[in-house]
mmCIF file of C-alpha atoms in Angstrom:
data_model
loop_
_atom_site.group_PDB
_atom_site.id
_atom_site.type_symbol
_atom_site.label_atom_id
_atom_site.label_comp_id
_atom_site.label_asym_id
_atom_site.label_seq_id
_atom_site.Cartn_x
_atom_site.Cartn_y
_atom_site.Cartn_z
ATOM 1 C CA MET A 1 -24.818 -20.054 16.640
ATOM 2 C CA SER A 2 -20.939 -19.931 17.082
ATOM 3 C CA ARG A 3 -19.115 -16.865 15.911
ATOM 4 C CA VAL A 4 -16.902 -16.883 12.800
ATOM 5 C CA ALA A 5 -13.382 -16.222 12.862
ATOM 6 C CA LEU A 6 -10.829 -15.514 10.055
ATOM 7 C CA VAL A 7 -7.213 -16.105 10.166
ATOM 8 C CA THR A 8 -4.832 -14.906 7.629
ATOM 9 C CA GLY A 9 -2.085 -17.072 6.859
ATOM 10 C CA GLY A 10 -4.083 -19.804 8.540
ATOM 11 C CA THR A 11 -3.007 -22.925 7.092
ATOM 12 C CA ARG A 12 0.803 -23.230 8.496
ATOM 13 C CA GLY A 13 2.916 -22.455 11.162
ATOM 14 C CA ILE A 14 1.385 -20.421 14.014
ATOM 15 C CA GLY A 15 -1.434 -19.309 11.639
ATOM 16 C CA ALA A 16 -2.345 -23.299 11.476
ATOM 17 C CA ALA A 17 -1.943 -23.766 15.304
ATOM 18 C CA ILE A 18 -4.527 -20.431 15.607
ATOM 19 C CA SER A 19 -6.991 -21.968 13.109
ATOM 20 C CA MET A 20 -7.133 -25.253 14.876
ATOM 21 C CA ALA A 21 -7.293 -23.729 18.400
ATOM 22 C CA LEU A 22 -10.277 -21.524 17.577
ATOM 23 C CA LYS A 23 -12.080 -24.344 15.713
ATOM 24 C CA ASN A 24 -11.571 -26.520 19.064
ATOM 25 C CA ALA A 25 -13.021 -23.661 20.869
ATOM 26 C CA GLY A 26 -16.271 -23.504 18.891
ATOM 27 C CA TYR A 27 -15.628 -20.828 16.804
ATOM 28 C CA ARG A 28 -16.504 -21.426 12.868
ATOM 29 C CA VAL A 29 -13.161 -20.594 11.386
ATOM 30 C CA ALA A 30 -11.878 -19.732 7.737
ATOM 31 C CA ALA A 31 -8.189 -19.759 6.856
ATOM 32 C CA THR A 32 -6.489 -17.875 4.143
ATOM 33 C CA TYR A 33 -3.374 -18.535 2.074
ATOM 34 C CA ALA A 34 -1.029 -16.898 -0.389
ATOM 35 C CA GLY A 35 0.436 -19.728 -2.362
ATOM 36 C CA ASN A 36 1.035 -22.832 -1.236
ATOM 37 C CA GLU A 37 -1.845 -24.764 -2.511
ATOM 38 C CA GLU A 38 -0.576 -28.098 -1.649
ATOM 39 C CA LYS A 39 -0.213 -27.294 1.924
ATOM 40 C CA ALA A 40 -3.665 -25.802 2.023
ATOM 41 C CA ARG A 41 -5.442 -28.323 0.751
ATOM 42 C CA ALA A 42 -3.632 -30.782 3.124
ATOM 43 C CA PHE A 43 -4.693 -28.499 5.990
ATOM 44 C CA HIS A 44 -8.246 -28.432 4.834
ATOM 45 C CA GLU A 45 -8.732 -31.989 4.661
ATOM 46 C CA GLU A 46 -6.875 -32.831 7.703
ATOM 47 C CA THR A 47 -8.909 -30.221 9.844
ATOM 48 C CA GLY A 48 -12.194 -29.616 7.875
ATOM 49 C CA ILE A 49 -11.496 -25.703 8.094
ATOM 50 C CA ALA A 50 -12.354 -23.927 5.066
ATOM 51 C CA VAL A 51 -9.615 -22.355 3.294
ATOM 52 C CA TYR A 52 -9.398 -19.385 1.049
ATOM 53 C CA ARG A 53 -6.760 -18.248 -1.269
ATOM 54 C CA TRP A 54 -5.883 -14.353 -1.701
ATOM 55 C CA ASP A 55 -3.028 -11.875 -1.168
ATOM 56 C CA VAL A 56 -3.415 -9.594 1.821
ATOM 57 C CA THR A 57 -1.289 -6.764 -0.153
ATOM 58 C CA ASP A 58 -4.314 -6.471 -2.605
ATOM 59 C CA TYR A 59 -7.186 -4.472 -0.981
ATOM 60 C CA ASP A 60 -9.559 -5.302 -3.843
ATOM 61 C CA ALA A 61 -8.856 -8.970 -3.428
ATOM 62 C CA CYS A 62 -9.061 -8.770 0.364
ATOM 63 C CA GLY A 63 -13.001 -7.534 -0.180
ATOM 64 C CA ALA A 64 -13.810 -10.027 -2.487
ATOM 65 C CA GLY A 65 -12.345 -12.749 -0.197
ATOM 66 C CA ILE A 66 -14.057 -11.647 2.850
ATOM 67 C CA SER A 67 -17.390 -11.222 0.754
ATOM 68 C CA LYS A 68 -17.093 -14.886 -0.217
ATOM 69 C CA VAL A 69 -16.155 -16.091 3.435
ATOM 70 C CA GLU A 70 -19.113 -14.082 4.822
ATOM 71 C CA ASN A 71 -21.646 -15.532 2.290
ATOM 72 C CA ASP A 72 -20.108 -19.160 2.961
ATOM 73 C CA ILE A 73 -19.945 -19.110 6.684
ATOM 74 C CA GLY A 74 -21.258 -16.004 8.165
ATOM 75 C CA PRO A 75 -20.032 -12.194 9.102
ATOM 76 C CA VAL A 76 -16.452 -12.166 10.363
ATOM 77 C CA GLU A 77 -16.736 -11.175 14.253
ATOM 78 C CA ILE A 78 -12.996 -12.138 14.954
ATOM 79 C CA LEU A 79 -10.083 -11.368 12.701
ATOM 80 C CA VAL A 80 -6.615 -12.796 13.289
ATOM 81 C CA ASN A 81 -4.024 -10.745 11.434
ATOM 82 C CA ASN A 82 -1.437 -13.475 11.081
ATOM 83 C CA ALA A 83 -0.029 -13.372 7.552
ATOM 84 C CA GLY A 84 3.540 -12.454 7.333
ATOM 85 C CA ILE A 85 6.804 -12.968 5.452
ATOM 86 C CA THR A 86 10.512 -12.014 5.834
ATOM 87 C CA ARG A 87 13.123 -10.894 3.256
ATOM 88 C CA ASP A 88 16.102 -10.455 5.498
ATOM 89 C CA ALA A 89 19.096 -8.565 4.543
ATOM 90 C CA MET A 90 21.509 -5.921 6.432
ATOM 91 C CA PHE A 91 20.411 -2.711 5.351
ATOM 92 C CA HIS A 92 23.076 -1.383 2.937
ATOM 93 C CA LYS A 93 22.195 -4.424 0.901
ATOM 94 C CA MET A 94 18.389 -4.362 1.314
ATOM 95 C CA THR A 95 16.456 -3.634 -1.839
ATOM 96 C CA ALA A 96 13.442 -1.564 -2.353
ATOM 97 C CA GLN A 97 11.559 -4.462 -2.981
ATOM 98 C CA GLN A 98 12.586 -6.064 -0.087
ATOM 99 C CA TRP A 99 11.359 -3.287 2.052
ATOM 100 C CA HIS A 100 8.019 -2.885 0.059
ATOM 101 C CA GLU A 101 7.109 -6.626 0.147
ATOM 102 C CA VAL A 102 7.605 -6.770 3.854
ATOM 103 C CA VAL A 103 5.801 -3.862 4.722
ATOM 104 C CA SER A 104 2.989 -4.388 2.313
ATOM 105 C CA THR A 105 2.175 -7.877 3.921
ATOM 106 C CA ASN A 106 3.086 -7.759 7.372
ATOM 107 C CA LEU A 107 1.932 -3.837 7.777
ATOM 108 C CA THR A 108 -0.468 -2.785 4.941
ATOM 109 C CA GLY A 109 -2.017 -6.336 4.817
ATOM 110 C CA LEU A 110 -3.558 -5.163 8.494
ATOM 111 C CA PHE A 111 -5.319 -2.061 6.887
ATOM 112 C CA ASN A 112 -6.320 -4.180 4.020
ATOM 113 C CA MET A 113 -7.923 -6.901 6.047
ATOM 114 C CA THR A 114 -9.549 -4.913 9.059
ATOM 115 C CA HIS A 115 -10.796 -2.228 6.927
ATOM 116 C CA GLN A 116 -12.816 -4.514 5.073
ATOM 117 C CA VAL A 117 -14.523 -6.082 8.244
ATOM 118 C CA TRP A 118 -14.718 -2.719 10.593
ATOM 119 C CA SER A 119 -17.928 -1.361 9.461
ATOM 120 C CA GLY A 120 -19.498 -4.614 10.053
ATOM 121 C CA MET A 121 -18.283 -5.338 13.646
ATOM 122 C CA ARG A 122 -19.427 -1.534 13.926
ATOM 123 C CA ASP A 123 -22.856 -2.321 13.198
ATOM 124 C CA ARG A 124 -22.974 -5.663 15.044
ATOM 125 C CA ASN A 125 -21.547 -3.735 17.875
ATOM 126 C CA PHE A 126 -19.193 -6.612 18.623
ATOM 127 C CA GLY A 127 -15.739 -7.407 17.320
ATOM 128 C CA ARG A 128 -12.142 -8.788 17.918
ATOM 129 C CA VAL A 129 -9.067 -7.859 16.299
ATOM 130 C CA ILE A 130 -6.086 -9.782 16.845
ATOM 131 C CA ASN A 131 -2.640 -8.800 15.087
ATOM 132 C CA ILE A 132 0.226 -10.971 15.263
ATOM 133 C CA SER A 133 3.303 -8.856 15.471
ATOM 134 C CA SER A 134 6.781 -10.142 16.714
ATOM 135 C CA ILE A 135 9.501 -9.794 19.622
ATOM 136 C CA ASN A 136 11.563 -7.942 16.950
ATOM 137 C CA GLY A 137 9.112 -5.277 16.428
ATOM 138 C CA GLN A 138 9.539 -4.386 20.180
ATOM 139 C CA LYS A 139 13.298 -4.667 20.168
ATOM 140 C CA GLY A 140 14.487 -4.684 16.726
ATOM 141 C CA GLN A 141 16.705 -6.991 15.056
ATOM 142 C CA MET A 142 19.900 -6.716 12.951
ATOM 143 C CA GLY A 143 19.081 -7.623 9.205
ATOM 144 C CA GLN A 144 15.537 -7.031 9.727
ATOM 145 C CA ALA A 145 14.984 -3.222 9.548
ATOM 146 C CA ASN A 146 11.907 -3.821 7.018
ATOM 147 C CA TYR A 147 10.502 -6.613 9.190
ATOM 148 C CA SER A 148 10.996 -4.890 12.597
ATOM 149 C CA ALA A 149 9.566 -1.714 11.351
ATOM 150 C CA ALA A 150 6.291 -3.364 9.829
ATOM 151 C CA LYS A 151 6.026 -5.230 13.201
ATOM 152 C CA ALA A 152 6.461 -2.257 15.409
ATOM 153 C CA GLY A 153 3.736 -0.745 12.964
ATOM 154 C CA ASP A 154 1.287 -3.506 13.904
ATOM 155 C CA ILE A 155 1.722 -2.466 17.640
ATOM 156 C CA GLY A 156 0.780 1.079 16.588
ATOM 157 C CA PHE A 157 -2.078 0.280 14.665
ATOM 158 C CA THR A 158 -3.313 -1.969 17.526
ATOM 159 C CA LYS A 159 -3.192 0.779 20.089
ATOM 160 C CA ALA A 160 -4.820 3.356 17.566
ATOM 161 C CA LEU A 161 -7.435 1.419 16.422
ATOM 162 C CA ALA A 162 -8.245 0.144 20.163
ATOM 163 C CA GLN A 163 -9.447 3.707 20.713
ATOM 164 C CA GLU A 164 -11.776 3.847 17.740
ATOM 165 C CA GLY A 165 -13.147 0.333 18.521
ATOM 166 C CA ALA A 166 -13.852 0.753 22.400
ATOM 167 C CA ILE A 167 -17.256 2.269 22.217
ATOM 168 C CA LYS A 168 -18.397 -0.222 19.877
ATOM 169 C CA ASN A 169 -17.378 -3.555 21.676
ATOM 170 C CA ILE A 170 -14.698 -4.162 19.356
ATOM 171 C CA THR A 171 -11.048 -4.914 21.086
ATOM 172 C CA VAL A 172 -8.150 -4.835 19.181
ATOM 173 C CA ASN A 173 -4.962 -6.492 20.795
ATOM 174 C CA ALA A 174 -1.510 -7.454 19.568
ATOM 175 C CA ILE A 175 0.498 -10.440 20.341
ATOM 176 C CA CYS A 176 4.391 -10.569 19.962
ATOM 177 C CA PRO A 177 5.641 -14.189 19.758
ATOM 178 C CA GLY A 178 9.286 -14.456 20.394
ATOM 179 C CA TYR A 179 11.145 -17.727 18.651
ATOM 180 C CA ILE A 180 8.587 -20.398 18.133
ATOM 181 C CA GLY A 181 9.477 -23.789 16.842
ATOM 182 C CA THR A 182 7.814 -23.384 13.163
ATOM 183 C CA GLU A 183 9.025 -25.089 10.164
ATOM 184 C CA MET A 184 10.801 -21.538 9.505
ATOM 185 C CA VAL A 185 12.602 -21.299 12.764
ATOM 186 C CA LEU A 186 13.575 -25.244 13.069
ATOM 187 C CA ALA A 187 15.356 -24.458 9.358
ATOM 188 C CA VAL A 188 18.229 -22.495 10.928
ATOM 189 C CA PRO A 189 21.123 -24.858 11.353
ATOM 190 C CA GLU A 190 21.077 -26.551 14.644
ATOM 191 C CA LYS A 191 24.383 -25.313 15.855
ATOM 192 C CA VAL A 192 23.025 -21.528 15.556
ATOM 193 C CA LEU A 193 19.603 -22.551 17.291
ATOM 194 C CA ASN A 194 21.467 -24.224 20.440
ATOM 195 C CA GLU A 195 24.283 -21.942 20.502
ATOM 196 C CA LYS A 196 22.920 -18.384 19.607
ATOM 197 C CA ILE A 197 19.407 -18.432 19.783
ATOM 198 C CA ILE A 198 17.898 -20.800 22.701
ATOM 199 C CA PRO A 199 20.427 -19.276 25.258
ATOM 200 C CA GLN A 200 18.801 -15.969 24.729
ATOM 201 C CA ILE A 201 15.360 -17.524 26.142
ATOM 202 C CA PRO A 202 15.435 -17.624 29.702
ATOM 203 C CA VAL A 203 12.904 -20.619 29.758
ATOM 204 C CA GLY A 204 15.474 -22.721 27.742
ATOM 205 C CA ARG A 205 13.634 -23.498 24.788
ATOM 206 C CA LEU A 206 11.665 -22.430 21.657
ATOM 207 C CA GLY A 207 8.105 -21.623 21.902
ATOM 208 C CA GLN A 208 5.374 -23.824 20.309
ATOM 209 C CA PRO A 209 2.862 -22.710 18.040
ATOM 210 C CA ASP A 210 -0.153 -23.785 20.481
ATOM 211 C CA GLU A 211 1.232 -21.644 22.989
ATOM 212 C CA VAL A 212 0.568 -18.486 20.917
ATOM 213 C CA ALA A 213 -2.613 -19.846 19.785
ATOM 214 C CA ARG A 214 -3.870 -20.173 23.350
ATOM 215 C CA CYS A 215 -3.031 -16.516 23.513
ATOM 216 C CA VAL A 216 -5.559 -15.883 20.542
ATOM 217 C CA VAL A 217 -8.202 -18.048 21.804
ATOM 218 C CA PHE A 218 -8.301 -16.049 25.279
ATOM 219 C CA LEU A 219 -8.236 -12.678 23.453
ATOM 220 C CA ALA A 220 -11.047 -13.648 20.946
ATOM 221 C CA ALA A 221 -13.604 -14.454 23.803
ATOM 222 C CA ASP A 222 -16.749 -12.596 24.513
ATOM 223 C CA ASP A 223 -15.743 -12.115 28.128
ATOM 224 C CA ALA A 224 -12.220 -10.379 27.034
ATOM 225 C CA GLY A 225 -14.072 -7.338 26.318
ATOM 226 C CA PHE A 226 -12.094 -5.146 29.109
ATOM 227 C CA ILE A 227 -8.706 -5.895 27.340
ATOM 228 C CA THR A 228 -8.016 -3.622 24.391
ATOM 229 C CA GLY A 229 -4.799 -1.928 22.987
ATOM 230 C CA SER A 230 -2.882 -4.439 24.688
ATOM 231 C CA THR A 231 0.192 -6.369 23.642
ATOM 232 C CA ILE A 232 0.976 -9.810 25.029
ATOM 233 C CA THR A 233 4.442 -10.981 24.612
ATOM 234 C CA ALA A 234 4.974 -14.761 24.526
ATOM 235 C CA ASN A 235 8.683 -14.950 24.151
ATOM 236 C CA GLY A 236 9.776 -17.257 27.239
ATOM 237 C CA GLY A 237 11.189 -14.067 28.964
ATOM 238 C CA GLN A 238 13.381 -13.069 26.335
ATOM 239 C CA PHE A 239 12.424 -9.543 26.356
ATOM 240 C CA PHE A 240 10.347 -7.298 28.437
ATOM 241 C CA VAL A 241 8.555 -4.243 27.660
#
């Protein structure tokens, strides 16, 4: 029987591409969403992928949601922590709420989700945890002190947990996308995209969600067991580590 993959924020943008790529690779996939019921319903109807609604900042909601997924589909063996938000502001104007909302979703959400499936992965002696970080967690970004801090934290979380999971055949890896042609990025004014953003990308274009999704499928595979604690940079050459 095929393995079960759970993708947070898995009904839109990069998350939707990941969910579909995993399904096409033969996994049984569940995708979570936080608020957009209409988009989630449309995604389910189009793809047949099961969708579940909960907030990754709520530890108990994560536990209840994962229990439902496992009752419906089976034990979660691949977890993709993709859910994320932005609340951009220059630091001198950033509010405590903007800071806490981003850190709670983009960093604490990884703990809330991963902690719930970790014991099961250890018991089964298999697991794949794939964390979607960001180029801005590697290099920082003006106006994103909250987002950059959280995404850098995702990388630290990945490296630490990989060391704990290795003996139990659980790999933990991160992917750092650059500028990807999602709805959020394409909402940036065309002039800004063409004059400020794309010229910084050596390949001369935005990335595509499917290109990030292929990285996830690679890391999720049974035969990727020797790769752990790693960070894949999918950014068109914009930033090297």
